[in-house]
Amino acid sequence: MNNKIKKPKIVWLQAITCNGNTHSLLSANANRLKLFLDSFDLVYHPSLTTDTLLNDLLIEKNEIDFLLVEGAITSNKDFFQISDQGINEALKKLVLKSKYLIAIGSCASYGGVHQKFEQNDDICGLTDALDETDISYLTHPIINLTGCPVHPEWIFQTLFSLKEYKKVPLDEKGRPKEIYSYLAHHGCTRNEYFEWKVEAKSFGLKEGCLFYEQGCRGPMTHSNCNKILWNDVNTKTRAGMPCIGCTEFDFPRNNMLETKKNIGIPDEVPLGVTKRAYLSLAGVAKTFKIDRLNEKIIK
Amino acid sequence: MENALKLFSQKGFYNTTIPDIAKAMKMSVGNMYNYFSSKEELAKFAIKYSTNILANDLREINQMEISSRDKVFLFTRKYLENVQDSPEVIEYFLRVYLSNREVFNKDCEGFLCVSEFVTEVMILLDEGAAKNEFRQQEFFPAFAMIMGALGGFAFLSGEKVLEKDIAFYSDDVAENIYRALKYEG
Ligand code: SF4
Ligand code: SF4
């Protein structure tokens, strides 16, 4: 062991959150979690026992390499305070000491579910909560790791990439392209059912696609869920639960388990496909009855 | 092609022979077989050909910046004009395609040979409902409403029972279709 090599310092700040991203992080693959803890210095996380308190961090001058924020921000002290100050104040103090700022989850990225709260209209994500001067010391644009929750591997991959290469390419919504250029549909085990328009009869079955009836957003949601899998074994769509589009900025939407249709025709079609093209193909595909796809996989 | 459609609709699928069609198309029988390996294949090509005429009309209308109501009126007029000017196109659909399903059930089953047209009807309905001009309902009742009304009128025209020129009825037929689809807010 070489103790002389300084490990990058990580601070995990919690704002308005359900703690879901923390749960997700702690459910990471054990080997990967170990590698992460060996490679970085997690100096503060409110759910873990650490030597450092949030107060210390707010007062002391030490630099933070990676500031990870879980949860939405508000400037309204009646709704949220931490260490006797508004979360926006605490956030600004920490950002000024940090090199990288990473939004962990949809709430930190753009407000998420909390933004729907009608009694307080200033709940937002990091980008909206901070202005130019607040972020002037950052060495990289704010990174949004959207998702409800974020996949632990998305956090690790981003941190390891930054540690090694200092920057990651982002899409127009500030999400790392490496993770969010894929669609959740990509790699779903139901792709063949999607192609031939064989619909699942209900949730949780092995057979059928969830696009037409159950509201699956896989074909229009940026995430690599079906490429890296959750808990190394499964995803919503593989298990028979529609993707509810948790990595997109319009999440959570209304009626998430239903497909919005106009006179029986899906209102939205896969990303980048015209409705005419989709309907022509779907109409033709539906004509054929493929026995194999209409049978139980395990009889 | 129109001549083949005409022949098929007048004499019926089984009474029409390849030599009849070759003659009508001013082709030798041998040459005819270069294009179509059998009468069935020709019949399948003919249904694609004839519905694509309608599909092209409706695609043009769908791309116009007008209300869905106007689209229904315009398409109804176009369809009935087609019935008048090239009756063989619609007659073929009614008297050959719908009446001899056994000929078409392989490779032309379901919407396979008429898919371009069905797609355009879907686009018309989808846009109308998305703009709240049409009410929400299942696809097939809405589809049958449009096609039933238009096909029925083509049939009446073919039977020569209409008292007036078919175009005369266009707006009334369109109004009936529109009312069946219209949004009641
Ligand atoms: S279930 Fe969803 S993600 Fe899977 S194939 Fe169907 S639409 Fe795509
Ligand atoms: S499958 Fe969809 S809803 Fe589920 S985690 Fe992935 S992006 Fe979110």
Coordinates of C-alpha atoms in Angstrom, one line a residue, chain A:
Chain A
M1 CA 0.0 0.0 0.0
N2 CA 1.3 3.4 -0.9
N3 CA -0.2 6.0 1.4
K4 CA 1.7 8.8 -0.3
I5 CA -0.7 8.8 -3.2
K6 CA -3.5 11.2 -2.3
K7 CA -6.9 9.8 -3.1
P8 CA -9.4 12.3 -4.6
K9 CA -11.7 13.6 -1.9
I10 CA -15.4 13.1 -2.3
V11 CA -18.2 14.8 -0.4
W12 CA -21.8 13.6 -0.6
L13 CA -24.2 16.3 0.3
Q14 CA -27.9 15.5 0.8
A15 CA -30.6 18.1 0.0
I16 CA -34.3 17.4 -0.4
T17 CA -34.2 13.6 -1.1
C18 CA -35.8 10.3 -0.3
N19 CA -32.4 8.8 0.2
G20 CA -33.0 6.5 -2.8
N21 CA -29.7 7.3 -4.5
T22 CA -27.8 6.4 -1.3
H23 CA -29.7 3.1 -1.2
S24 CA -28.7 2.5 -4.8
L25 CA -25.0 3.3 -4.1
L26 CA -24.9 1.0 -1.1
S27 CA -26.5 -1.8 -3.2
A28 CA -23.6 -1.6 -5.6
N29 CA -21.7 -4.7 -6.6
A30 CA -19.5 -5.4 -3.6
N31 CA -16.2 -5.6 -5.6
R32 CA -17.0 -2.4 -7.4
L33 CA -17.9 -0.7 -4.1
K34 CA -14.6 -1.8 -2.6
L35 CA -12.6 -0.6 -5.6
F36 CA -14.5 2.7 -5.3
L37 CA -13.7 3.1 -1.6
D38 CA -10.1 2.1 -2.2
S39 CA -9.7 4.6 -5.0
F40 CA -11.4 7.6 -3.5
D41 CA -11.6 9.2 -0.1
L42 CA -15.3 9.5 0.8
V43 CA -14.7 12.1 3.5
Y44 CA -18.4 12.8 4.2
H45 CA -21.7 11.0 3.6
P46 CA -24.6 11.6 6.0
S47 CA -25.6 7.9 6.0
L48 CA -22.1 6.7 6.8
T49 CA -20.0 7.1 9.8
T50 CA -17.2 9.5 8.9
D51 CA -14.6 11.5 10.8
T52 CA -15.7 14.7 9.2
L53 CA -18.9 16.6 9.9
L54 CA -20.8 18.7 7.5
N55 CA -20.1 21.7 9.7
D56 CA -16.3 21.1 9.5
L57 CA -16.5 21.1 5.7
L58 CA -18.5 24.3 5.6
I59 CA -16.0 26.1 7.8
E60 CA -12.6 24.7 6.8
K61 CA -10.8 25.9 3.7
N62 CA -9.8 22.5 2.3
E63 CA -10.4 21.7 -1.3
I64 CA -13.0 19.0 -2.3
D65 CA -12.3 17.1 -5.5
F66 CA -15.8 15.8 -6.2
L67 CA -18.9 17.3 -4.7
L68 CA -21.8 14.9 -5.2
V69 CA -25.2 16.2 -4.4
E70 CA -28.3 14.0 -3.9
G71 CA -31.7 15.8 -3.8
A72 CA -33.3 19.0 -4.9
I73 CA -32.5 22.5 -3.8
T74 CA -34.6 25.3 -2.4
S75 CA -33.8 28.7 -1.0
N76 CA -36.9 28.6 1.2
K77 CA -35.7 27.9 4.7
D78 CA -39.2 27.1 6.0
F79 CA -39.0 23.9 3.9
F80 CA -35.4 22.8 4.3
Q81 CA -32.5 23.6 6.5
I82 CA -29.2 21.9 7.2
S83 CA -26.5 23.0 9.7
D84 CA -28.7 26.0 10.6
Q85 CA -28.7 27.3 7.1
G86 CA -30.6 27.0 3.9
I87 CA -29.5 24.2 1.7
N88 CA -28.8 26.6 -1.1
E89 CA -26.4 28.5 1.1
A90 CA -24.6 25.3 2.2
L91 CA -24.4 24.2 -1.4
K92 CA -22.9 27.4 -2.6
K93 CA -20.2 27.3 0.1
L94 CA -19.2 23.8 -0.8
V95 CA -19.3 24.4 -4.5
L96 CA -16.8 27.2 -4.1
K97 CA -14.3 24.7 -2.7
S98 CA -14.9 22.0 -5.3
K99 CA -13.4 21.0 -8.6
Y100 CA -16.3 18.9 -9.9
L101 CA -20.0 19.1 -9.1
I102 CA -22.1 16.1 -9.9
A103 CA -25.9 15.9 -9.5
I104 CA -26.7 12.4 -8.2
G105 CA -30.2 11.5 -9.4
S106 CA -33.1 13.3 -11.1
C107 CA -33.9 15.5 -8.1
A108 CA -30.4 17.0 -8.0
S109 CA -30.4 17.3 -11.7
Y110 CA -33.6 19.3 -12.2
G111 CA -35.9 19.0 -9.1
G112 CA -37.5 15.7 -9.9
V113 CA -40.6 14.7 -8.0
H114 CA -40.1 17.5 -5.5
Q115 CA -40.6 20.1 -8.2
K116 CA -44.2 19.0 -8.4
F117 CA -44.7 20.2 -4.8
E118 CA -47.2 23.1 -5.2
Q119 CA -46.7 24.9 -1.9
N120 CA -43.1 25.8 -2.7
D121 CA -42.3 26.9 -6.3
D122 CA -38.6 27.4 -6.0
I123 CA -37.5 23.7 -5.8
C124 CA -35.0 23.1 -8.5
G125 CA -31.9 21.2 -9.5
L126 CA -28.2 22.3 -9.2
T127 CA -28.0 24.0 -12.5
D128 CA -30.9 26.3 -11.8
A129 CA -29.9 26.9 -8.2
L130 CA -26.4 28.2 -9.0
D131 CA -25.4 31.2 -11.1
E132 CA -22.2 31.9 -13.0
T133 CA -20.2 33.2 -10.0
D134 CA -21.2 30.3 -7.8
I135 CA -19.7 27.8 -10.3
S136 CA -16.7 29.9 -11.4
Y137 CA -14.2 27.8 -9.6
L138 CA -15.4 24.5 -11.0
T139 CA -13.0 22.9 -13.5
H140 CA -15.8 21.1 -15.4
P141 CA -19.4 21.9 -16.3
I142 CA -22.0 20.5 -13.9
I143 CA -22.6 16.8 -14.6
N144 CA -26.1 15.5 -14.3
L145 CA -26.5 11.8 -13.5
T146 CA -30.2 11.6 -13.9
G147 CA -32.2 8.5 -12.8
C148 CA -34.6 7.7 -10.0
P149 CA -32.4 6.4 -8.6
V150 CA -29.1 6.6 -10.3
H151 CA -27.4 3.3 -11.1
P152 CA -24.3 2.9 -8.8
E153 CA -22.2 2.0 -11.8
W154 CA -23.1 5.4 -13.5
I155 CA -21.5 7.1 -10.4
F156 CA -18.5 4.9 -10.4
Q157 CA -17.9 5.1 -14.1
T158 CA -18.2 8.9 -14.1
L159 CA -15.8 9.3 -11.1
F160 CA -13.2 6.9 -12.5
S161 CA -13.4 8.5 -15.9
L162 CA -12.9 12.0 -14.4
K163 CA -10.1 10.7 -12.1
E164 CA -8.3 9.4 -15.2
Y165 CA -9.2 11.8 -18.0
K166 CA -10.3 14.9 -16.1
K167 CA -13.3 15.4 -18.3
V168 CA -16.3 13.5 -19.8
P169 CA -18.3 14.4 -22.9
L170 CA -21.8 15.6 -21.9
D171 CA -25.1 15.7 -23.9
E172 CA -27.1 18.9 -24.2
K173 CA -28.7 18.1 -20.8
G174 CA -25.4 17.8 -19.0
R175 CA -25.5 13.9 -18.9
P176 CA -22.4 11.9 -19.7
K177 CA -22.7 10.7 -23.3
E178 CA -21.1 7.4 -22.6
I179 CA -24.0 6.4 -20.3
Y180 CA -27.0 8.4 -21.7
S181 CA -26.5 8.0 -25.5
Y182 CA -28.2 4.6 -25.3
L183 CA -31.9 4.1 -24.9
A184 CA -33.4 1.8 -22.2
H185 CA -34.9 -0.1 -25.1
H186 CA -31.4 -1.0 -26.3
G187 CA -30.7 -4.5 -25.1
C188 CA -34.1 -5.2 -23.6
T189 CA -34.9 -8.9 -23.8
R190 CA -38.3 -8.0 -25.3
N191 CA -36.9 -6.4 -28.5
E192 CA -38.1 -9.3 -30.6
Y193 CA -41.6 -8.9 -29.2
F194 CA -41.4 -5.2 -30.0
E195 CA -40.4 -5.9 -33.6
W196 CA -43.3 -8.2 -34.2
K197 CA -45.8 -6.2 -32.1
V198 CA -46.6 -8.9 -29.6
E199 CA -47.8 -7.2 -26.5
A200 CA -47.5 -8.4 -22.9
K201 CA -50.8 -9.4 -21.5
S202 CA -50.0 -8.0 -18.1
F203 CA -47.1 -7.0 -15.9
G204 CA -44.4 -9.4 -14.7
L205 CA -44.7 -11.9 -17.6
K206 CA -41.7 -13.2 -19.5
E207 CA -43.4 -12.8 -22.8
G208 CA -44.4 -9.7 -24.8
C209 CA -43.4 -6.1 -25.1
L210 CA -44.7 -3.4 -22.8
F211 CA -44.7 -0.5 -25.3
Y212 CA -48.3 -0.4 -26.6
E213 CA -50.4 -1.0 -23.5
Q214 CA -48.3 -0.6 -20.3
G215 CA -46.6 2.7 -21.2
C216 CA -43.0 1.5 -21.6
R217 CA -40.8 4.5 -22.3
G218 CA -37.8 2.4 -23.2
P219 CA -37.7 3.5 -26.8
M220 CA -37.5 7.2 -25.8
T221 CA -35.5 7.1 -22.6
H222 CA -31.8 7.8 -22.5
S223 CA -30.1 5.2 -20.2
N224 CA -28.0 2.1 -20.5
C225 CA -30.1 0.1 -18.0
N226 CA -30.4 -2.9 -20.4
K227 CA -26.7 -2.8 -21.1
I228 CA -25.3 -2.8 -17.6
L229 CA -28.3 -4.2 -15.7
W230 CA -29.3 -3.6 -12.1
N231 CA -27.8 -5.6 -9.3
D232 CA -25.9 -7.3 -12.2
V233 CA -29.0 -9.4 -13.0
N234 CA -32.0 -7.6 -14.3
T235 CA -33.9 -4.4 -15.3
K236 CA -37.5 -3.2 -15.1
T237 CA -38.3 -4.1 -18.6
R238 CA -36.7 -7.5 -18.5
A239 CA -38.6 -8.3 -15.4
G240 CA -41.9 -7.2 -17.0
M241 CA -42.3 -3.7 -15.6
P242 CA -42.4 -0.8 -18.1
C243 CA -39.6 1.7 -18.2
I244 CA -41.1 4.9 -16.7
G245 CA -38.5 7.2 -18.2
C246 CA -36.8 8.1 -14.9
T247 CA -33.7 9.6 -16.6
E248 CA -35.6 12.1 -18.6
F249 CA -36.3 15.7 -17.6
D250 CA -40.1 15.3 -17.8
F251 CA -40.1 12.6 -15.1
P252 CA -42.3 11.9 -13.2
R253 CA -45.1 12.2 -15.8
N254 CA -48.8 11.4 -15.2
N255 CA -50.3 8.0 -15.9
M256 CA -46.9 6.4 -16.2
L257 CA -48.1 2.8 -16.5
E258 CA -50.3 3.6 -19.5
T259 CA -49.5 4.3 -23.1
K260 CA -51.1 7.6 -24.3
K261 CA -53.0 6.8 -27.4
N262 CA -55.0 8.7 -30.0
I263 CA -57.8 6.6 -31.4
G264 CA -55.7 3.5 -30.6
I265 CA -52.5 4.9 -32.1
P266 CA -49.5 5.6 -29.7
D267 CA -49.1 9.3 -29.2
E268 CA -45.3 9.0 -29.1
V269 CA -43.2 6.7 -31.2
P270 CA -39.5 5.6 -30.8
L271 CA -37.0 8.4 -30.7
G272 CA -36.0 9.7 -34.2
V273 CA -38.6 7.6 -36.0
T274 CA -41.4 9.4 -37.9
K275 CA -44.9 8.4 -37.1
R276 CA -45.6 7.4 -40.7
A277 CA -42.5 5.1 -40.7
Y278 CA -43.5 3.6 -37.4
L279 CA -47.1 3.0 -38.3
S280 CA -46.2 1.4 -41.7
L281 CA -43.9 -1.0 -40.1
A282 CA -46.1 -1.8 -37.1
G283 CA -49.1 -2.4 -39.3
V284 CA -47.2 -4.8 -41.4
A285 CA -45.5 -6.6 -38.5
K286 CA -48.8 -7.0 -36.7
T287 CA -50.2 -8.8 -39.7
F288 CA -48.0 -11.8 -39.1
K289 CA -48.7 -14.2 -36.3
I290 CA -45.4 -15.7 -35.2
D291 CA -46.3 -18.8 -33.2
R292 CA -43.1 -18.9 -31.2
L293 CA -43.7 -15.4 -29.9
N294 CA -47.2 -16.1 -28.9
E295 CA -46.4 -19.1 -26.8
K296 CA -45.2 -19.3 -23.2
I297 CA -41.4 -19.4 -23.1
I298 CA -41.4 -21.9 -20.3
K299 CA -44.4 -24.2 -20.6

